[in-house]
Coordinates of N, CA and C in Angstrom, one line a residue:
X3 N 116.4 106.2 104.9 CA 115.9 105.7 103.6 C 116.9 106.9 102.8
X4 N 117.6 107.9 103.2 CA 117.9 108.7 102.3 C 119.6 108.6 102.0
X5 N 119.9 107.5 102.6 CA 121.2 106.7 102.3 C 121.3 106.4 100.7
X6 N 122.0 106.9 100.0 CA 122.3 106.5 98.9 C 121.3 107.6 97.4
X7 N 120.9 108.3 98.3 CA 120.1 109.7 97.7 C 120.8 110.9 96.9
X8 N 120.3 111.4 95.6 CA 121.4 112.1 95.4 C 121.0 113.4 96.3
X9 N 122.1 114.4 96.1 CA 121.3 115.5 96.7 C 120.0 116.4 95.9
X10 N 120.1 116.6 94.6 CA 119.2 117.0 94.1 C 117.4 116.5 94.4
X11 N 117.9 115.2 94.6 CA 116.3 114.2 95.1 C 116.2 114.8 96.6
X12 N 117.6 114.5 97.1 CA 116.7 115.2 98.4 C 116.8 116.5 99.2
X13 N 116.6 117.6 98.2 CA 116.6 118.7 98.0 C 115.2 119.0 98.0
X14 N 114.6 118.4 96.9 CA 113.5 118.3 96.1 C 112.5 117.4 97.2
X15 N 112.9 116.5 97.9 CA 112.0 116.2 98.9 C 111.7 116.9 100.3
X16 N 112.9 117.4 100.5 CA 112.7 118.3 101.5 C 111.6 120.0 100.9
X17 N 111.5 119.4 99.9 CA 110.2 121.0 99.4 C 108.8 120.4 99.5
X18 N 108.8 118.9 99.7 CA 107.2 118.3 100.2 C 106.4 118.4 98.9
X19 N 106.8 118.8 97.6 CA 106.2 119.2 96.6 C 106.5 117.7 95.4
X20 N 106.2 116.7 95.9 CA 107.0 115.8 95.1 C 105.8 114.8 94.6
X21 N 106.2 114.0 93.3 CA 105.0 112.9 93.0 C 105.9 111.6 92.6
X22 N 106.1 110.3 93.4 CA 106.6 109.4 93.1 C 106.6 108.5 92.2
X23 N 107.3 108.0 91.2 CA 107.2 107.5 90.1 C 107.8 106.4 90.2
X24 N 107.6 105.1 89.2 CA 108.6 104.1 89.3 C 108.8 103.9 87.6
X25 N 110.3 103.7 87.8 CA 110.6 103.0 86.4 C 110.9 101.5 85.9
X26 N 110.1 100.9 85.6 CA 110.4 99.4 85.4 C 111.2 99.0 84.3
X27 N 112.2 98.2 84.3 CA 113.2 97.8 83.3 C 112.8 96.3 83.1
X28 N 112.4 95.6 82.2 CA 112.1 94.0 82.3 C 113.2 93.4 81.1
X29 N 114.1 92.5 81.1 CA 115.3 92.1 80.5 C 114.7 90.7 79.6
X30 N 113.2 91.0 78.9 CA 113.4 90.2 78.0 C 114.1 90.3 76.7
X31 N 113.8 89.6 76.0 CA 114.8 89.8 74.6 C 115.2 90.7 73.9
X32 N 114.4 91.6 74.2 CA 114.0 93.0 73.7 C 113.2 93.7 74.7
X33 N 114.1 94.3 75.4 CA 113.9 94.6 76.9 C 112.7 96.0 77.0
X34 N 112.0 95.7 77.7 CA 110.4 96.4 78.0 C 110.8 97.4 79.5
X35 N 110.3 98.7 78.7 CA 110.8 99.8 80.1 C 109.2 100.2 80.0
X36 N 108.8 100.3 81.2 CA 107.5 100.6 81.5 C 107.8 101.7 82.5
X37 N 106.6 102.6 83.0 CA 106.4 103.9 83.9 C 104.8 103.6 84.6
X38 N 104.5 104.0 85.8 CA 103.5 104.3 86.1 C 103.2 106.1 86.1
X39 N 103.8 106.6 85.7 CA 103.7 107.9 85.4 C 102.7 108.1 84.2
X40 N 102.1 109.5 84.3 CA 101.0 109.5 83.0 C 101.5 110.3 82.0
X41 N 102.9 109.9 81.8 CA 103.3 110.4 80.6 C 104.6 109.5 80.6
X42 N 105.1 109.2 78.9 CA 106.4 108.5 79.1 C 107.3 109.8 79.4
X43 N 108.3 108.8 79.9 CA 109.5 109.7 80.4 C 111.0 108.8 80.3
X44 N 111.6 109.9 79.9 CA 112.9 109.9 79.7 C 114.1 109.9 80.4
X45 N 114.9 108.9 80.5 CA 116.1 109.2 81.9 C 117.1 108.3 81.4
X46 N 118.1 108.4 81.8 CA 119.4 107.5 81.8 C 120.2 106.9 83.0
X47 N 119.0 106.8 83.9 CA 118.8 106.1 84.7 C 120.1 105.2 85.2
X48 N 119.9 104.1 84.1 CA 121.3 103.1 83.7 C 122.5 102.8 82.8
X49 N 122.6 104.4 82.8 CA 123.6 104.5 81.8 C 123.5 105.5 80.4
X50 N 122.5 104.8 80.2 CA 122.3 105.1 78.5 C 120.6 105.9 78.5
X51 N 120.4 106.8 77.6 CA 119.0 107.2 77.8 C 117.7 106.1 77.3
X52 N 116.8 106.2 77.9 CA 116.3 105.4 77.5 C 114.2 105.9 77.7
X53 N 113.6 105.7 76.9 CA 112.4 106.0 77.2 C 111.2 104.6 77.8
X54 N 111.1 105.3 78.9 CA 109.6 104.2 79.6 C 108.7 105.1 79.2
X55 N 107.8 103.5 78.8 CA 106.4 104.0 78.3 C 105.3 104.0 79.3
X56 N 104.7 104.9 79.3 CA 103.0 105.1 79.9 C 102.0 104.7 79.1
X57 N 102.0 103.2 78.7 CA 101.1 103.0 78.1 C 99.6 102.3 78.6
X58 N 100.0 102.1 79.9 CA 99.0 101.5 80.8 C 99.2 99.7 81.1
X59 N 99.9 99.6 80.6 CA 99.8 98.0 80.5 C 101.0 97.3 81.5
X60 N 101.2 98.6 82.8 CA 101.5 98.3 84.0 C 100.4 98.4 84.9
X61 N 100.0 97.2 85.2 CA 98.6 97.8 86.4 C 99.3 97.8 87.8
X62 N 99.7 96.9 88.6 CA 100.1 96.9 89.4 C 101.8 96.2 90.0
X63 N 102.2 96.9 91.3 CA 103.1 96.1 91.9 C 103.2 95.8 93.0
X64 N 103.0 94.7 93.6 CA 103.1 94.5 94.8 C 104.2 94.6 95.9
X65 N 103.7 95.4 97.5 CA 104.8 96.3 98.2 C 106.2 95.7 98.1
X66 N 107.1 96.4 98.0 CA 109.0 96.2 98.0 C 108.9 96.2 99.4
X67 N 109.6 95.3 100.1 CA 109.9 95.3 101.3 C 111.5 95.2 101.3
X68 N 111.7 95.8 102.2 CA 113.5 95.9 102.6 C 113.5 95.3 104.0
X69 N 114.7 94.5 104.0 CA 114.8 94.1 105.4 C 116.4 94.3 105.6
X70 N 117.0 94.3 106.9 CA 118.6 94.8 107.3 C 119.3 93.1 106.9
X71 N 118.2 92.2 107.0 CA 118.8 90.7 106.5 C 118.6 90.1 105.1
X72 N 119.7 89.2 104.9 CA 119.6 88.7 103.4 C 118.6 87.6 103.5
X73 N 117.5 88.2 103.1 CA 116.5 87.0 103.0 C 115.8 87.2 101.4
X74 N 115.4 86.2 101.2 CA 114.6 86.4 99.8 C 113.0 87.3 99.9
X75 N 113.5 88.2 99.0 CA 112.4 88.9 99.2 C 111.2 89.0 97.7
X76 N 110.5 89.1 97.7 CA 109.3 89.1 96.3 C 108.5 90.0 96.1
X77 N 108.1 90.6 95.1 CA 106.9 90.8 95.0 C 106.5 90.5 93.3
X78 N 105.5 91.1 92.9 CA 104.5 90.6 92.1 C 104.5 91.8 91.2
X79 N 104.5 91.4 89.6 CA 104.1 92.9 88.6 C 103.2 92.5 87.7
X80 N 102.0 93.0 87.6 CA 100.8 93.0 87.0 C 101.0 93.5 85.9
X81 N 100.9 92.9 84.8 CA 100.9 93.4 83.2 C 99.9 93.1 82.7
X82 N 99.1 94.1 82.1 CA 98.0 94.2 80.9 C 98.5 93.0 80.1
X83 N 97.5 92.1 79.6 CA 97.6 90.8 78.7 C 96.4 90.7 77.8
X84 N 95.9 92.2 77.7 CA 94.6 92.6 76.4 C 95.5 92.4 75.2
X85 N 96.2 93.7 75.3 CA 97.0 93.5 74.4 C 97.7 92.5 73.5
X86 N 98.1 91.9 74.3 CA 98.5 90.3 74.0 C 100.1 90.8 73.5
X87 N 100.9 91.3 74.1 CA 102.3 91.7 73.7 C 103.0 90.6 74.3
X88 N 103.1 91.3 75.4 CA 103.8 90.1 77.0 C 103.0 89.3 77.0
X89 N 101.9 88.7 76.7 CA 101.7 87.2 76.6 C 102.8 86.4 75.8
X90 N 102.5 86.9 74.7 CA 102.8 86.5 73.6 C 104.6 86.2 74.0
X91 N 105.1 87.4 74.5 CA 106.2 87.3 75.0 C 106.7 86.1 75.7
X92 N 105.7 86.2 76.6 CA 105.9 85.3 77.9 C 105.8 83.7 77.5
X93 N 105.2 83.6 76.2 CA 104.9 82.3 75.7 C 106.0 81.8 74.8
X94 N 106.4 82.6 74.1 CA 107.8 82.3 73.2 C 109.0 82.4 73.4
X95 N 109.1 83.1 74.7 CA 110.9 82.8 75.1 C 110.9 82.7 76.2
X96 N 111.8 82.0 76.6 CA 112.4 81.7 78.6 C 112.4 83.0 78.9
X97 N 111.4 83.4 79.8 CA 111.5 84.3 80.4 C 112.0 84.6 82.1
X98 N 112.3 83.1 82.2 CA 112.4 82.4 83.4 C 113.8 83.0 83.7
X99 N 114.3 83.9 85.3 CA 115.2 84.1 85.6 C 115.8 85.8 84.5
X100 N 115.0 86.3 84.0 CA 115.8 87.3 83.3 C 115.3 88.4 84.4
X101 N 116.4 89.6 84.4 CA 116.3 90.7 85.5 C 115.7 91.8 85.3
X102 N 114.8 92.1 86.3 CA 113.6 92.9 86.1 C 114.4 94.0 87.6
X103 N 114.4 95.3 86.9 CA 115.2 96.7 87.6 C 113.9 97.2 87.9
X104 N 113.6 97.7 88.9 CA 112.5 98.7 89.4 C 113.3 100.1 90.3
X105 N 113.3 101.4 89.5 CA 114.2 102.4 90.0 C 112.5 103.7 90.6
X106 N 112.9 104.0 91.6 CA 112.2 105.1 92.4 C 112.6 106.6 91.4
X107 N 111.3 107.0 90.8 CA 111.8 108.2 90.6 C 110.8 109.1 91.1
X108 N 111.5 111.1 91.3 CA 110.2 111.8 91.6 C 110.3 112.6 90.4
X109 N 109.1 113.2 90.0 CA 108.8 114.3 89.4 C 108.5 115.6 90.8
X110 N 109.0 116.7 90.2 CA 108.9 117.9 90.6 C 107.7 118.6 90.1
X111 N 107.4 120.1 90.6 CA 106.2 120.3 90.6 C 106.1 120.9 89.4
X112 N 106.9 120.8 88.0 CA 106.7 121.3 86.9 C 106.5 120.1 85.9
X113 N 106.5 118.5 86.2 CA 106.2 117.7 86.5 C 107.6 116.6 85.4
X114 N 108.6 117.7 85.8 CA 110.1 116.7 85.4 C 110.5 116.3 86.0
X115 N 111.3 114.8 85.4 CA 111.5 114.1 86.4 C 113.3 114.7 86.9
X116 N 112.9 114.5 88.8 CA 114.4 115.1 88.8 C 115.5 114.1 88.7
X117 N 116.5 114.4 88.5 CA 118.0 113.6 88.4 C 118.2 112.4 89.4
X118 N 118.5 111.5 89.1 CA 119.1 110.4 89.8 C 118.5 109.6 90.4
X119 N 117.2 108.7 89.8 CA 116.1 107.6 90.2 C 117.3 107.0 90.6
X120 N 116.9 106.2 91.9 CA 117.3 105.2 92.7 C 116.7 103.9 92.5
X121 N 117.6 102.6 92.5 CA 117.4 101.3 92.4 C 116.8 101.2 93.6
X122 N 115.3 100.8 93.1 CA 114.2 100.3 94.6 C 114.7 98.7 94.7
X123 N 114.6 98.2 94.1 CA 114.3 96.8 93.3 C 115.3 96.4 92.7
X124 N 115.9 94.8 92.7 CA 116.6 94.3 91.7 C 116.3 93.0 91.9
X125 N 115.9 92.0 91.0 CA 115.5 90.6 90.9 C 115.7 89.9 89.7
X126 N 115.0 88.5 89.7 CA 115.0 88.0 88.3 C 113.4 87.6 88.5
X127 N 112.8 87.3 87.5 CA 111.8 86.5 87.1 C 111.5 84.7 87.4
X128 N 110.8 84.6 88.2 CA 111.1 83.1 89.3 C 109.9 82.4 88.3
X129 N 108.9 82.6 88.5 CA 108.2 82.0 87.7 C 106.8 83.3 87.3
X130 N 105.9 83.1 86.6 CA 104.5 83.9 85.5 C 103.5 83.1 85.5
X131 N 102.1 83.9 85.5 CA 101.1 83.1 85.4 C 100.3 84.1 84.6
X132 N 99.9 83.3 83.8 CA 98.8 84.4 82.9 C 96.9 83.8 82.9
X133 N 96.2 85.0 83.2 CA 94.9 84.8 83.8 C 93.9 85.3 82.2
X134 N 93.2 84.9 82.0 CA 92.2 85.7 80.6 C 90.7 85.0 81.3
X135 N 90.0 85.7 81.0 CA 88.5 85.5 80.9 C 87.9 86.2 80.3
X136 N 86.5 86.4 79.8 CA 86.0 87.5 79.0 C 85.8 88.9 79.5
X137 N 86.6 89.3 80.4 CA 85.8 90.6 80.6 C 88.0 91.4 80.4
X138 N 88.9 90.3 80.7 CA 90.6 91.4 81.5 C 91.2 90.3 80.6
X139 N 92.4 90.5 80.8 CA 93.6 89.3 80.7 C 94.8 90.0 81.3
X140 N 95.6 89.2 82.1 CA 97.2 89.7 82.8 C 97.9 88.5 82.6
X141 N 99.3 89.4 82.7 CA 100.2 88.7 83.2 C 100.7 89.2 84.3
X142 N 100.9 88.3 85.3 CA 101.5 88.3 86.8 C 102.8 87.5 86.8
X143 N 103.7 88.3 86.7 CA 105.4 88.2 86.9 C 105.4 88.3 88.4
X144 N 106.1 86.7 89.0 CA 106.7 86.6 90.3 C 108.3 87.4 90.0
X145 N 108.8 88.0 90.6 CA 110.3 88.7 90.9 C 111.0 88.3 91.9
X146 N 112.0 87.4 92.1 CA 112.5 87.3 93.4 C 114.0 88.2 93.8
X147 N 114.1 88.5 94.8 CA 115.6 89.1 94.9 C 117.0 87.9 94.4
X148 N 117.9 88.6 94.8 CA 118.9 87.8 94.2 C 119.3 86.6 95.2
X149 N 118.7 87.0 96.4 CA 119.0 85.7 97.5 C 118.2 84.6 97.2
X150 N 116.9 85.0 96.1 CA 116.3 83.5 96.2 C 117.1 82.3 95.7
X151 N 118.2 82.6 95.1 CA 118.7 81.2 94.9 C 120.0 80.9 95.9
X152 N 120.2 81.8 96.5 CA 121.4 81.6 97.4 C 121.2 80.5 98.0
X153 N 120.4 79.8 98.7 CA 120.6 78.4 98.9 C 120.4 76.8 98.0
X154 N 120.4 77.7 96.9 CA 120.4 76.2 96.2 C 121.5 75.4 95.8
X155 N 121.8 74.5 95.9 CA 123.1 74.0 95.2 C 123.2 73.7 94.0
X156 N 123.8 73.7 93.0 CA 124.2 73.8 91.8 C 125.4 72.6 91.2
X157 N 124.8 71.9 90.2 CA 125.8 71.1 89.8 C 125.7 69.8 90.0
X158 N 124.3 69.6 90.8 CA 124.1 67.9 91.3 C 123.2 67.2 90.8
X159 N 123.2 65.9 90.2 CA 121.8 65.4 89.5 C 122.1 64.1 89.9
X160 N 121.0 63.4 89.7 CA 121.0 62.1 90.0 C 121.5 61.1 88.8
X161 N 122.5 61.2 88.6 CA 123.3 60.4 87.6 C 124.4 59.8 87.5
X162 N 125.1 59.2 87.4 CA 126.6 57.9 87.9 C 127.3 59.0 87.4
X163 N 127.5 59.5 86.7 CA 128.5 60.9 86.6 C 128.7 61.7 87.6
X164 N 127.3 62.6 88.1 CA 127.1 63.3 89.2 C 127.5 62.5 90.3
X165 N 127.7 61.3 90.6 CA 127.5 60.4 91.8 C 129.1 60.4 91.6
X166 N 129.7 59.8 90.5 CA 131.4 59.5 90.5 C 132.1 60.8 90.6
X167 N 131.5 61.9 90.3 CA 132.4 63.2 90.8 C 132.6 63.4 92.2
X168 N 131.5 63.2 93.1 CA 131.3 63.7 94.4 C 132.2 62.4 95.3
X169 N 131.7 61.2 94.7 CA 132.1 59.8 95.6 C 132.5 58.7 94.4
X170 N 133.9 58.9 94.4 CA 134.5 58.1 93.2 C 134.1 56.3 93.9
X171 N 134.0 55.9 92.9 CA 134.0 54.0 93.3 C 132.5 53.9 93.8
X172 N 131.7 54.7 94.0 CA 130.1 54.6 94.8 C 129.1 54.2 93.7
X173 N 128.5 52.7 93.5 CA 128.2 52.3 92.8 C 126.6 52.5 92.6
X174 N 125.8 53.8 93.6 CA 124.7 53.9 93.7 C 123.6 54.7 93.0
X175 N 123.8 55.2 92.1 CA 123.8 55.5 91.2 C 124.0 55.2 89.6
X176 N 124.2 53.8 89.2 CA 124.8 53.4 88.1 C 123.8 52.7 87.2
X177 N 122.7 52.6 87.8 CA 121.7 52.4 87.1 C 120.7 53.0 86.9
X178 N 120.8 54.3 87.5 CA 119.9 55.2 87.6 C 119.3 56.1 86.3
X179 N 119.7 55.6 85.5 CA 119.3 56.2 84.3 C 118.2 55.3 83.4
X180 N 118.5 54.3 84.1 CA 117.5 53.1 83.3 C 116.4 52.5 84.1
X181 N 116.5 53.1 85.3 CA 115.1 53.3 86.4 C 114.1 54.3 86.0
X182 N 112.7 53.5 85.2 CA 112.1 54.4 84.7 C 111.2 54.9 85.9
X183 N 110.7 53.7 86.9 CA 110.0 54.0 87.7 C 110.3 54.9 89.2
X184 N 109.9 55.4 90.1 CA 110.0 55.9 91.3 C 110.8 54.8 92.2
X185 N 112.0 55.5 92.8 CA 112.7 54.7 93.4 C 112.0 55.0 94.9
X186 N 111.7 54.2 95.9 CA 111.4 54.4 97.1 C 112.7 54.0 97.9
X187 N 112.7 55.2 98.7 CA 113.7 55.7 99.8 C 113.7 55.1 101.1
X188 N 114.3 54.3 101.8 CA 113.5 54.2 103.3 C 112.6 53.0 103.6
X189 N 111.8 52.8 104.5 CA 111.0 52.0 104.6 C 109.9 52.2 104.1
X190 N 108.9 51.5 103.8 CA 107.6 52.0 103.1 C 106.5 51.7 103.8

């Protein structure tokens, strides 16, 4: 795990007196910066100084897994929906495919952030779910790594134009736009 860590982080890790924290950037239209630290953290982890809020809205993050193969890794971020801020954002914006960066940082024994938090996970919002009952409300973001769209084939639709682009002269999709019922392929 030591690869990519700065020398100051490695030195502080060797002392054994550290407190790990998460710094989370969610790429809504107005980006949201959250931390699980007990107080707000200011860091220039991504090039410019940002304040990551410790407002209690970050409830949990499912385990971040790492493999040595290009596989689709996913995690869930649970945000409080009681305030309605994040619920309102998710309902009024298109948040699917928005970037999410999760950094791991460490606090020293003086509760100061050790320089150079490292990127723990990068992905995009794949889907979200809002749950609400009489006691609480939750916004659950499902975040998928960049390998999530690896096998997706872009640019193909069931239209005559798309069919002609790839198979010139084929009449198989000529009337696809006029058909409003399900087309049965193969035997019934």
